[in-house]
PDB file of C-alpha atoms in Angstrom:
ATOM      1  CA  MET C 214      -0.113  -0.011  -0.083  1.00 74.00           C
ATOM      2  CA  ASN C 215       1.015   3.377  -0.844  1.00 92.00           C
ATOM      3  CA  THR C 216       1.536   5.495   2.394  1.00 95.00           C
ATOM      4  CA  ARG C 217       3.383   8.300   1.312  1.00 94.00           C
ATOM      5  CA  HIS C 218       0.239  10.560   1.740  1.00 95.00           C
ATOM      6  CA  LEU C 219       0.365  10.046   5.394  1.00 97.00           C
ATOM      7  CA  VAL C 220       4.187  11.010   5.977  1.00 96.00           C
ATOM      8  CA  ASP C 221       4.580  14.152   7.805  1.00 95.00           C
ATOM      9  CA  PRO C 222       5.354  17.002   5.299  1.00 94.00           C
ATOM     10  CA  GLN C 223       8.812  17.837   7.258  1.00 92.00           C
ATOM     11  CA  LEU C 224       9.694  14.037   6.845  1.00 93.00           C
ATOM     12  CA  THR C 225       8.952  13.627   3.124  1.00 91.00           C
ATOM     13  CA  ALA C 226      11.868  15.433   2.087  1.00 84.00           C
ATOM     14  CA  MET C 227      13.986  13.060   4.181  1.00 83.00           C
ATOM     15  CA  LEU C 228      12.975  10.103   2.246  1.00 83.00           C
ATOM     16  CA  ASP C 229      15.492  10.583  -0.406  1.00 75.00           C
ATOM     17  CA  ALA C 230      18.356  10.663   2.321  1.00 73.00           C
ATOM     18  CA  PHE C 231      17.724   7.061   3.087  1.00 77.00           C
ATOM     19  CA  PRO C 232      19.070   4.370   0.509  1.00 74.00           C
ATOM     20  CA  VAL C 233      16.868   1.662  -0.405  1.00 84.00           C
ATOM     21  CA  LEU C 234      18.513  -1.311   1.394  1.00 93.00           C
ATOM     22  CA  ASN C 235      17.174  -4.610  -0.226  1.00 93.00           C
ATOM     23  CA  LEU C 236      19.276  -6.471   2.282  1.00 97.00           C
ATOM     24  CA  SER C 237      20.434  -9.973   1.142  1.00 97.00           C
ATOM     25  CA  ALA C 238      23.622 -11.983   1.700  1.00 97.00           C
ATOM     26  CA  GLN C 239      25.055 -10.650  -1.560  1.00 97.00           C
ATOM     27  CA  THR C 240      24.194  -6.907  -1.077  1.00 97.00           C
ATOM     28  CA  LEU C 241      24.962  -6.755   2.624  1.00 98.00           C
ATOM     29  CA  PRO C 242      28.861  -5.924   2.227  1.00 96.00           C
ATOM     30  CA  GLN C 243      28.126  -3.047  -0.264  1.00 95.00           C
ATOM     31  CA  VAL C 244      25.086  -1.834   2.069  1.00 95.00           C
ATOM     32  CA  ARG C 245      27.505  -1.753   4.914  1.00 95.00           C
ATOM     33  CA  GLU C 246      29.963   0.234   3.426  1.00 92.00           C
ATOM     34  CA  GLU C 247      27.466   2.731   2.031  1.00 88.00           C
ATOM     35  CA  MET C 248      25.864   2.927   5.478  1.00 85.00           C
ATOM     36  CA  ALA C 249      29.216   3.706   7.018  1.00 83.00           C
ATOM     37  CA  GLN C 250      29.710   6.683   4.852  1.00 79.00           C
ATOM     38  CA  LEU C 251      26.069   8.137   5.454  1.00 71.00           C
ATOM     39  CA  GLN C 252      26.169  10.895   7.993  1.00 59.00           C
ATOM     40  CA  LEU C 253      22.593  11.899   9.039  1.00 56.00           C
ATOM     41  CA  ALA C 254      23.812  14.080  11.877  1.00 57.00           C
ATOM     42  CA  PRO C 255      26.349  16.819  11.794  1.00 62.00           C
ATOM     43  CA  PRO C 256      29.285  16.240  14.437  1.00 64.00           C
ATOM     44  CA  HIS C 257      28.788  17.622  17.896  1.00 66.00           C
ATOM     45  CA  GLU C 258      31.720  20.030  18.250  1.00 67.00           C
ATOM     46  CA  SER C 259      31.305  22.142  21.268  1.00 71.00           C
ATOM     47  CA  GLY C 260      34.505  20.982  22.954  1.00 83.00           C
ATOM     48  CA  ASN C 261      32.677  20.446  26.290  1.00 91.00           C
ATOM     49  CA  VAL C 262      32.779  16.560  26.165  1.00 95.00           C
ATOM     50  CA  THR C 263      35.782  14.053  25.673  1.00 95.00           C
ATOM     51  CA  THR C 264      35.345  10.325  24.187  1.00 96.00           C
ATOM     52  CA  ALA C 265      37.833   7.604  24.989  1.00 97.00           C
ATOM     53  CA  GLU C 266      38.193   4.167  23.417  1.00 97.00           C
ATOM     54  CA  HIS C 267      38.221   0.986  25.459  1.00 98.00           C
ATOM     55  CA  GLN C 268      38.577  -2.572  24.893  1.00 98.00           C
ATOM     56  CA  LEU C 269      36.793  -4.859  27.551  1.00 97.00           C
ATOM     57  CA  PRO C 270      36.839  -8.423  28.131  1.00 97.00           C
ATOM     58  CA  GLY C 271      34.135 -10.204  26.127  1.00 96.00           C
ATOM     59  CA  PRO C 272      31.875 -13.185  26.649  1.00 94.00           C
ATOM     60  CA  ALA C 273      33.693 -16.417  27.394  1.00 93.00           C
ATOM     61  CA  GLY C 274      35.885 -17.532  24.388  1.00 94.00           C
ATOM     62  CA  ALA C 275      34.869 -14.272  22.493  1.00 96.00           C
ATOM     63  CA  PRO C 276      36.810 -11.120  21.320  1.00 97.00           C
ATOM     64  CA  GLU C 277      36.999  -8.086  23.461  1.00 98.00           C
ATOM     65  CA  VAL C 278      34.214  -5.719  23.005  1.00 98.00           C
ATOM     66  CA  ARG C 279      34.973  -2.072  21.756  1.00 98.00           C
ATOM     67  CA  VAL C 280      32.961   0.867  23.633  1.00 98.00           C
ATOM     68  CA  LEU C 281      33.139   4.370  23.119  1.00 98.00           C
ATOM     69  CA  VAL C 282      33.061   6.392  26.807  1.00 98.00           C
ATOM     70  CA  THR C 283      31.878   9.998  26.367  1.00 97.00           C
ATOM     71  CA  ARG C 284      32.046  12.422  29.509  1.00 96.00           C
ATOM     72  CA  PRO C 285      31.636  15.952  30.254  1.00 95.00           C
ATOM     73  CA  THR C 286      34.926  17.831  30.332  1.00 92.00           C
ATOM     74  CA  GLN C 287      33.622  20.074  33.120  1.00 80.00           C
ATOM     75  CA  ALA C 288      32.097  17.320  35.369  1.00 60.00           C
ATOM     76  CA  SER C 289      31.729  17.968  39.081  1.00 67.00           C
ATOM     77  CA  GLN C 290      33.622  15.701  41.293  1.00 77.00           C
ATOM     78  CA  GLU C 291      30.382  13.647  41.997  1.00 89.00           C
ATOM     79  CA  ALA C 292      29.831  10.559  40.304  1.00 96.00           C
ATOM     80  CA  LEU C 293      27.622  10.841  37.259  1.00 97.00           C
ATOM     81  CA  PRO C 294      24.869   8.939  36.019  1.00 98.00           C
ATOM     82  CA  ALA C 295      25.479   6.752  32.696  1.00 98.00           C
ATOM     83  CA  LEU C 296      23.556   5.722  29.723  1.00 98.00           C
ATOM     84  CA  VAL C 297      24.853   2.497  28.159  1.00 98.00           C
ATOM     85  CA  TRP C 298      23.707   2.765  24.382  1.00 98.00           C
ATOM     86  CA  ILE C 299      23.121   0.330  21.819  1.00 98.00           C
ATOM     87  CA  HIS C 300      23.363   1.308  18.068  1.00 98.00           C
ATOM     88  CA  GLY C 301      20.791   0.008  15.525  1.00 97.00           C
ATOM     89  CA  GLY C 302      21.210  -1.626  12.088  1.00 97.00           C
ATOM     90  CA  GLY C 303      18.745  -4.363  11.851  1.00 98.00           C
ATOM     91  CA  TYR C 304      21.518  -6.571  13.784  1.00 98.00           C
ATOM     92  CA  VAL C 305      23.576  -6.624  10.646  1.00 98.00           C
ATOM     93  CA  LEU C 306      24.557  -3.046  10.053  1.00 97.00           C
ATOM     94  CA  GLY C 307      26.218   0.103  12.124  1.00 96.00           C
ATOM     95  CA  SER C 308      28.807   0.644  14.708  1.00 97.00           C
ATOM     96  CA  ALA C 309      29.295   2.135  18.174  1.00 97.00           C
ATOM     97  CA  ASP C 310      30.435   5.389  16.222  1.00 95.00           C
ATOM     98  CA  GLN C 311      26.997   6.184  14.223  1.00 93.00           C
ATOM     99  CA  ASN C 312      25.382   7.794  17.360  1.00 94.00           C
ATOM    100  CA  GLN C 313      28.252   9.891  18.801  1.00 95.00           C
ATOM    101  CA  PRO C 314      26.963  13.295  17.671  1.00 94.00           C
ATOM    102  CA  LEU C 315      23.634  12.448  19.976  1.00 95.00           C
ATOM    103  CA  LEU C 316      25.669  10.790  22.613  1.00 97.00           C
ATOM    104  CA  GLU C 317      28.129  13.587  23.061  1.00 96.00           C
ATOM    105  CA  ALA C 318      25.202  16.376  23.085  1.00 95.00           C
ATOM    106  CA  LEU C 319      23.468  14.114  25.675  1.00 97.00           C
ATOM    107  CA  ALA C 320      26.665  13.945  27.951  1.00 97.00           C
ATOM    108  CA  GLU C 321      26.956  17.683  27.588  1.00 96.00           C
ATOM    109  CA  GLU C 322      23.203  18.518  28.146  1.00 96.00           C
ATOM    110  CA  LEU C 323      22.552  16.029  31.213  1.00 97.00           C
ATOM    111  CA  GLY C 324      25.991  15.781  32.495  1.00 96.00           C
ATOM    112  CA  CYS C 325      26.271  12.076  32.273  1.00 97.00           C
ATOM    113  CA  VAL C 326      28.503   9.691  31.028  1.00 98.00           C
ATOM    114  CA  THR C 327      27.524   7.587  27.786  1.00 98.00           C
ATOM    115  CA  VAL C 328      28.868   4.170  27.006  1.00 98.00           C
ATOM    116  CA  SER C 329      28.367   3.051  23.214  1.00 98.00           C
ATOM    117  CA  VAL C 330      28.718  -0.653  22.502  1.00 98.00           C
ATOM    118  CA  ASP C 331      30.225  -1.883  19.089  1.00 98.00           C
ATOM    119  CA  TYR C 332      28.639  -5.455  19.441  1.00 98.00           C
ATOM    120  CA  ARG C 333      29.362  -7.986  16.760  1.00 98.00           C
ATOM    121  CA  LEU C 334      27.110  -8.117  14.012  1.00 98.00           C
ATOM    122  CA  ALA C 335      24.913 -11.106  12.432  1.00 98.00           C
ATOM    123  CA  PRO C 336      25.161 -13.148  10.433  1.00 98.00           C
ATOM    124  CA  GLU C 337      28.763 -13.486  11.290  1.00 98.00           C
ATOM    125  CA  THR C 338      27.913 -13.716  14.913  1.00 98.00           C
ATOM    126  CA  PRO C 339      24.198 -14.864  15.371  1.00 98.00           C
ATOM    127  CA  HIS C 340      22.442 -14.832  18.914  1.00 98.00           C
ATOM    128  CA  PRO C 341      23.661 -14.964  21.656  1.00 98.00           C
ATOM    129  CA  GLY C 342      26.835 -13.186  20.549  1.00 98.00           C
ATOM    130  CA  PRO C 343      25.425  -9.751  20.191  1.00 98.00           C
ATOM    131  CA  VAL C 344      23.501  -9.509  23.355  1.00 98.00           C
ATOM    132  CA  GLU C 345      26.292 -11.135  25.188  1.00 98.00           C
ATOM    133  CA  ASP C 346      28.689  -8.341  24.069  1.00 98.00           C
ATOM    134  CA  CYS C 347      26.090  -5.896  25.298  1.00 98.00           C
ATOM    135  CA  TYR C 348      25.929  -7.511  28.669  1.00 98.00           C
ATOM    136  CA  ALA C 349      29.781  -7.700  29.009  1.00 98.00           C
ATOM    137  CA  ALA C 350      29.753  -3.907  28.358  1.00 98.00           C
ATOM    138  CA  LEU C 351      26.848  -3.436  30.902  1.00 98.00           C
ATOM    139  CA  GLU C 352      28.505  -5.392  33.634  1.00 98.00           C
ATOM    140  CA  TRP C 353      32.142  -3.741  32.901  1.00 98.00           C
ATOM    141  CA  THR C 354      30.428  -0.165  33.242  1.00 98.00           C
ATOM    142  CA  HIS C 355      28.844  -1.298  36.472  1.00 98.00           C
ATOM    143  CA  GLN C 356      32.188  -2.891  37.758  1.00 98.00           C
ATOM    144  CA  LYS C 357      34.203  -0.062  36.669  1.00 98.00           C
ATOM    145  CA  ALA C 358      32.075   2.548  37.666  1.00 98.00           C
ATOM    146  CA  GLY C 359      34.368   4.182  40.221  1.00 96.00           C
ATOM    147  CA  ASP C 360      37.164   4.249  37.661  1.00 96.00           C
ATOM    148  CA  LEU C 361      34.951   5.818  35.268  1.00 96.00           C
ATOM    149  CA  GLY C 362      33.464   8.469  37.545  1.00 96.00           C
ATOM    150  CA  ILE C 363      30.164   6.761  37.225  1.00 97.00           C
ATOM    151  CA  ASP C 364      27.090   6.262  39.986  1.00 97.00           C
ATOM    152  CA  ALA C 365      26.796   2.614  39.696  1.00 98.00           C
ATOM    153  CA  ASP C 366      23.143   2.698  40.897  1.00 97.00           C
ATOM    154  CA  ARG C 367      22.147   5.410  38.121  1.00 98.00           C
ATOM    155  CA  ILE C 368      22.886   3.099  34.961  1.00 98.00           C
ATOM    156  CA  VAL C 369      20.320   3.357  32.266  1.00 98.00           C
ATOM    157  CA  ILE C 370      20.328   1.261  29.296  1.00 98.00           C
ATOM    158  CA  GLY C 371      18.822   2.134  25.735  1.00 98.00           C
ATOM    159  CA  GLY C 372      19.054   1.910  22.022  1.00 98.00           C
ATOM    160  CA  GLU C 373      17.577   2.639  18.579  1.00 98.00           C
ATOM    161  CA  SER C 374      15.944   0.065  16.411  1.00 98.00           C
ATOM    162  CA  ALA C 375      17.764  -3.282  16.618  1.00 98.00           C
ATOM    163  CA  GLY C 376      19.875  -1.498  19.411  1.00 98.00           C
ATOM    164  CA  GLY C 377      16.391  -0.927  21.087  1.00 98.00           C
ATOM    165  CA  GLY C 378      15.778  -4.710  20.596  1.00 98.00           C
ATOM    166  CA  LEU C 379      19.205  -5.621  22.075  1.00 99.00           C
ATOM    167  CA  ALA C 380      18.502  -3.144  25.132  1.00 99.00           C
ATOM    168  CA  ALA C 381      15.209  -4.777  25.523  1.00 99.00           C
ATOM    169  CA  ALA C 382      16.780  -8.174  25.584  1.00 98.00           C
ATOM    170  CA  LEU C 383      19.693  -7.025  27.809  1.00 98.00           C
ATOM    171  CA  ALA C 384      16.983  -5.645  30.283  1.00 98.00           C
ATOM    172  CA  LEU C 385      15.535  -9.322  30.528  1.00 98.00           C
ATOM    173  CA  LEU C 386      19.185 -10.828  30.872  1.00 98.00           C
ATOM    174  CA  ALA C 387      20.352  -8.475  33.469  1.00 98.00           C
ATOM    175  CA  ARG C 388      17.004  -8.918  35.341  1.00 98.00           C
ATOM    176  CA  ASP C 389      17.474 -12.671  35.352  1.00 98.00           C
ATOM    177  CA  ARG C 390      21.184 -12.749  36.122  1.00 98.00           C
ATOM    178  CA  ALA C 391      20.548 -10.204  39.102  1.00 97.00           C
ATOM    179  CA  LYS C 392      24.170  -8.663  38.952  1.00 97.00           C
ATOM    180  CA  VAL C 393      23.655  -5.386  37.515  1.00 97.00           C
ATOM    181  CA  PRO C 394      20.813  -2.771  38.777  1.00 97.00           C
ATOM    182  CA  MET C 395      19.470  -0.835  35.976  1.00 98.00           C
ATOM    183  CA  ARG C 396      17.521   2.471  36.615  1.00 98.00           C
ATOM    184  CA  ALA C 397      15.405   2.501  33.180  1.00 98.00           C
ATOM    185  CA  GLN C 398      15.344   1.122  29.456  1.00 98.00           C
ATOM    186  CA  MET C 399      15.097   3.609  26.656  1.00 98.00           C
ATOM    187  CA  LEU C 400      13.840   1.980  23.553  1.00 98.00           C
ATOM    188  CA  ILE C 401      13.543   4.042  20.439  1.00 98.00           C
ATOM    189  CA  TYR C 402      11.168   2.057  17.847  1.00 98.00           C
ATOM    190  CA  PRO C 403      12.721  -1.232  19.052  1.00 98.00           C
ATOM    191  CA  MET C 404      13.076  -4.381  16.898  1.00 99.00           C
ATOM    192  CA  ILE C 405      11.799  -6.672  19.418  1.00 99.00           C
ATOM    193  CA  ASP C 406       9.526  -9.429  17.907  1.00 98.00           C
ATOM    194  CA  ASP C 407      10.632 -11.842  14.769  1.00 98.00           C
ATOM    195  CA  ARG C 408       7.188 -12.900  14.366  1.00 98.00           C
ATOM    196  CA  THR C 409       6.195  -9.308  12.652  1.00 98.00           C
ATOM    197  CA  CYS C 410       7.879 -11.088   9.548  1.00 98.00           C
ATOM    198  CA  THR C 411       5.581 -13.657   9.218  1.00 97.00           C
ATOM    199  CA  ASN C 412       2.368 -12.052  10.714  1.00 97.00           C
ATOM    200  CA  PRO C 413      -0.551 -12.797   8.163  1.00 95.00           C
ATOM    201  CA  ASP C 414      -2.541  -9.721   9.489  1.00 95.00           C
ATOM    202  CA  LEU C 415       0.484  -7.194   9.412  1.00 96.00           C
ATOM    203  CA  ASN C 416      -0.879  -3.490   9.454  1.00 97.00           C
ATOM    204  CA  PRO C 417      -0.973  -2.273   5.720  1.00 97.00           C
ATOM    205  CA  TYR C 418       0.066   1.209   6.987  1.00 98.00           C
ATOM    206  CA  VAL C 419       3.398   0.374   8.183  1.00 98.00           C
ATOM    207  CA  GLY C 420       6.880  -0.763   6.875  1.00 97.00           C
ATOM    208  CA  GLU C 421       6.859   1.215   3.123  1.00 96.00           C
ATOM    209  CA  PHE C 422       9.874   3.158   4.112  1.00 95.00           C
ATOM    210  CA  VAL C 423      13.504   2.936   5.466  1.00 94.00           C
ATOM    211  CA  TRP C 424      13.012  -0.461   6.954  1.00 97.00           C
ATOM    212  CA  THR C 425      10.715  -2.850   5.304  1.00 97.00           C
ATOM    213  CA  ASN C 426       9.332  -6.269   6.095  1.00 97.00           C
ATOM    214  CA  ARG C 427      11.717  -7.840   3.639  1.00 97.00           C
ATOM    215  CA  ASP C 428      14.578  -6.318   5.268  1.00 98.00           C
ATOM    216  CA  ASN C 429      13.115  -7.228   8.688  1.00 98.00           C
ATOM    217  CA  ALA C 430      13.221 -10.875   7.802  1.00 98.00           C
ATOM    218  CA  PHE C 431      16.859 -10.819   6.565  1.00 98.00           C
ATOM    219  CA  GLY C 432      17.786  -9.124   9.972  1.00 98.00           C
ATOM    220  CA  TRP C 433      15.984 -11.511  12.015  1.00 98.00           C
ATOM    221  CA  ALA C 434      17.143 -14.646   9.977  1.00 98.00           C
ATOM    222  CA  SER C 435      20.707 -13.302  10.268  1.00 98.00           C
ATOM    223  CA  LEU C 436      20.397 -12.972  14.104  1.00 98.00           C
ATOM    224  CA  LEU C 437      18.569 -16.001  14.680  1.00 98.00           C
ATOM    225  CA  GLY C 438      20.437 -18.282  12.343  1.00 98.00           C
ATOM    226  CA  HIS C 439      17.119 -19.554  11.007  1.00 98.00           C
ATOM    227  CA  GLU C 440      13.804 -18.202   9.522  1.00 97.00           C
ATOM    228  CA  PRO C 441      12.031 -15.993  11.820  1.00 98.00           C
ATOM    229  CA  GLY C 442       8.726 -16.789  13.429  1.00 98.00           C
ATOM    230  CA  ARG C 443       9.480 -20.430  14.523  1.00 97.00           C
ATOM    231  CA  ASP C 444       8.589 -21.589  17.951  1.00 97.00           C
ATOM    232  CA  GLY C 445      11.263 -21.464  20.549  1.00 97.00           C
ATOM    233  CA  VAL C 446      12.922 -18.310  19.926  1.00 98.00           C
ATOM    234  CA  SER C 447      15.018 -17.095  22.913  1.00 98.00           C
ATOM    235  CA  PRO C 448      13.494 -13.914  24.810  1.00 98.00           C
ATOM    236  CA  TYR C 449      17.189 -12.815  24.983  1.00 98.00           C
ATOM    237  CA  ALA C 450      17.025 -12.627  21.138  1.00 98.00           C
ATOM    238  CA  ALA C 451      13.527 -11.246  20.776  1.00 98.00           C
ATOM    239  CA  ALA C 452      12.390  -9.635  23.747  1.00 99.00           C
ATOM    240  CA  ALA C 453       8.360  -9.834  22.833  1.00 98.00           C
ATOM    241  CA  ARG C 454       8.922 -13.449  23.332  1.00 98.00           C
ATOM    242  CA  ALA C 455       9.358 -13.331  27.209  1.00 98.00           C
ATOM    243  CA  ASP C 456       6.562 -14.765  28.970  1.00 98.00           C
ATOM    244  CA  ASP C 457       7.114 -12.690  31.991  1.00 98.00           C
ATOM    245  CA  LEU C 458       8.120  -9.029  31.906  1.00 98.00           C
ATOM    246  CA  ALA C 459       7.695  -8.518  35.762  1.00 98.00           C
ATOM    247  CA  GLY C 460      10.501  -6.891  37.369  1.00 98.00           C
ATOM    248  CA  LEU C 461      11.902  -4.998  34.358  1.00 98.00           C
ATOM    249  CA  PRO C 462      13.101  -1.437  34.969  1.00 98.00           C
ATOM    250  CA  PRO C 463      10.839   1.668  34.064  1.00 98.00           C
ATOM    251  CA  THR C 464      10.552   1.835  30.243  1.00 98.00           C
ATOM    252  CA  PHE C 465      10.292   4.430  27.522  1.00 98.00           C
ATOM    253  CA  ILE C 466       9.282   3.494  24.086  1.00 99.00           C
ATOM    254  CA  GLY C 467       8.941   5.921  21.159  1.00 98.00           C
ATOM    255  CA  VAL C 468       7.794   4.989  17.516  1.00 98.00           C
ATOM    256  CA  GLY C 469       6.296   6.565  14.440  1.00 98.00           C
ATOM    257  CA  SER C 470       2.906   5.506  13.143  1.00 98.00           C
ATOM    258  CA  LEU C 471       4.249   4.568   9.852  1.00 98.00           C
ATOM    259  CA  ASP C 472       7.052   2.307  11.472  1.00 98.00           C
ATOM    260  CA  LEU C 473       7.108  -1.431  10.950  1.00 98.00           C
ATOM    261  CA  PHE C 474       7.633  -1.827  14.472  1.00 98.00           C
ATOM    262  CA  LEU C 475       4.543   0.087  15.623  1.00 98.00           C
ATOM    263  CA  ASP C 476       2.166  -2.777  16.417  1.00 98.00           C
ATOM    264  CA  GLU C 477       5.029  -4.808  18.206  1.00 98.00           C
ATOM    265  CA  ASN C 478       6.073  -1.658  20.329  1.00 98.00           C
ATOM    266  CA  ILE C 479       2.356  -1.030  21.388  1.00 98.00           C
ATOM    267  CA  THR C 480       1.866  -4.438  22.453  1.00 98.00           C
ATOM    268  CA  TYR C 481       4.992  -4.592  24.561  1.00 99.00           C
ATOM    269  CA  ALA C 482       4.051  -1.605  26.152  1.00 98.00           C
ATOM    270  CA  GLN C 483       0.697  -2.806  27.187  1.00 98.00           C
ATOM    271  CA  ARG C 484       2.289  -6.051  28.345  1.00 98.00           C
ATOM    272  CA  LEU C 485       4.939  -3.897  30.394  1.00 99.00           C
ATOM    273  CA  LEU C 486       2.049  -2.090  32.080  1.00 98.00           C
ATOM    274  CA  ARG C 487       0.046  -5.389  32.786  1.00 98.00           C
ATOM    275  CA  ALA C 488       3.132  -6.704  34.537  1.00 98.00           C
ATOM    276  CA  GLY C 489       3.286  -3.726  36.908  1.00 98.00           C
ATOM    277  CA  VAL C 490       6.358  -1.953  35.035  1.00 98.00           C
ATOM    278  CA  PRO C 491       6.085   1.808  34.755  1.00 98.00           C
ATOM    279  CA  ALA C 492       6.016   2.516  30.864  1.00 98.00           C
ATOM    280  CA  GLU C 493       5.595   5.258  28.562  1.00 98.00           C
ATOM    281  CA  LEU C 494       4.787   4.994  24.819  1.00 98.00           C
ATOM    282  CA  HIS C 495       5.125   7.860  22.580  1.00 98.00           C
ATOM    283  CA  ILE C 496       3.357   7.439  18.890  1.00 98.00           C
ATOM    284  CA  HIS C 497       4.327  10.232  16.541  1.00 98.00           C
ATOM    285  CA  PRO C 498       1.722  10.281  13.567  1.00 98.00           C
ATOM    286  CA  GLY C 499       3.279  10.622  10.147  1.00 97.00           C
ATOM    287  CA  ALA C 500       6.835   9.354  11.232  1.00 97.00           C
ATOM    288  CA  PHE C 501       8.594   6.553   9.614  1.00 96.00           C
ATOM    289  CA  HIS C 502      11.778   4.434  10.773  1.00 96.00           C
ATOM    290  CA  GLY C 503      14.832   6.341  11.601  1.00 93.00           C
ATOM    291  CA  TYR C 504      13.588   9.770  12.387  1.00 93.00           C
ATOM    292  CA  PHE C 505      14.892  10.168  15.868  1.00 93.00           C
ATOM    293  CA  GLY C 506      16.920  13.203  16.386  1.00 72.00           C
ATOM    294  CA  PHE C 507      16.492  14.590  12.904  1.00 79.00           C
ATOM    295  CA  GLU C 508      17.554  18.543  13.348  1.00 78.00           C
ATOM    296  CA  GLY C 509      15.088  20.878  11.881  1.00 85.00           C
ATOM    297  CA  ILE C 510      12.359  18.236  11.741  1.00 91.00           C
ATOM    298  CA  GLU C 511       9.668  18.553  14.512  1.00 94.00           C
ATOM    299  CA  LEU C 512       8.857  14.789  14.899  1.00 95.00           C
ATOM    300  CA  GLY C 513      12.463  14.015  15.375  1.00 94.00           C
ATOM    301  CA  GLU C 514      13.066  16.810  17.905  1.00 94.00           C
ATOM    302  CA  ARG C 515      10.119  16.080  19.691  1.00 96.00           C
ATOM    303  CA  LEU C 516      11.109  12.511  20.243  1.00 97.00           C
ATOM    304  CA  ARG C 517      14.582  13.875  21.284  1.00 96.00           C
ATOM    305  CA  ARG C 518      12.822  16.021  23.736  1.00 96.00           C
ATOM    306  CA  GLU C 519      10.587  13.225  25.240  1.00 98.00           C
ATOM    307  CA  PHE C 520      13.651  10.936  25.194  1.00 98.00           C
ATOM    308  CA  VAL C 521      15.785  13.615  27.250  1.00 98.00           C
ATOM    309  CA  THR C 522      12.826  14.214  29.473  1.00 98.00           C
ATOM    310  CA  ALA C 523      12.338  10.379  30.591  1.00 98.00           C
ATOM    311  CA  LEU C 524      16.173   9.951  30.771  1.00 98.00           C
ATOM    312  CA  ARG C 525      16.585  12.879  33.079  1.00 98.00           C
ATOM    313  CA  ASN C 526      13.742  11.560  35.054  1.00 98.00           C
ATOM    314  CA  ALA C 527      15.665   8.161  35.391  1.00 98.00           C
ATOM    315  CA  PHE C 528      18.916   9.639  36.633  1.00 98.00           C
ATOM    316  CA  THR C 529      17.103  11.800  39.137  1.00 95.00           C
ATOM    317  CA  ARG C 530      14.362   9.397  40.343  1.00 82.00           C
TER     318      ARG C 530
END
């Protein structure tokens, strides 16, 4: 179905900024190269933050995990809250560097530390490799909090798209391992349910732009190592598969009305609330996948403001 008439007018012009992915095993190397060169946000050049690269121990038998740690240069002597951030890319694309303009701005605005995780990508590394890399980074952040100037009791996790999916899975994993406390999970149009790929009653008004159901099927098959939609998929791979959501941290979810993940995000928010988890859901009419933080675009800036407000509340709660 053609949904272009439903796109917010300010976002219509942005459609041409996104390449058509058409992901497959054959196109993936080229798409990765193209996406690495695509810059949708200008660099943050205030000079009021510093970023350091660290290599930390990975999961047992796995390589080290690279993280980028950003902090305000004029920070007080008090321990700062931290955001452990997971980048998007359908589980097959992206790197820790891609959200640095956003994270540097957040570190300056909120006086926090950000830790961006360069997890291994599928299909080269299927589940559980990516989420275990993220858990290693979360545990390292907690264990090294004193050295990093972080308040170990004020750690928030978050991510965008597949990064939001990994953050949601990470919240379940951290809850069940009961070693690292989390203040909140901040999920930007998270990719959390492989069953969307095979849903016979898929919402006809979502998924036309940026991230299609075809790309979604490739991303999930790459992560799972088999076709999506089967029985027995781990909730640590697809968080929507979890039977029990009780005990998860307060949750923020933001998604556009034209995003392929709209229905799975709405359902997840409802289930969180029914499990007694404080949750807020923001749906932005006319927004497609990938609009978070677009400068000069009201919907993107609105989501950023809502995100910042919720993150500030989590840090100070």
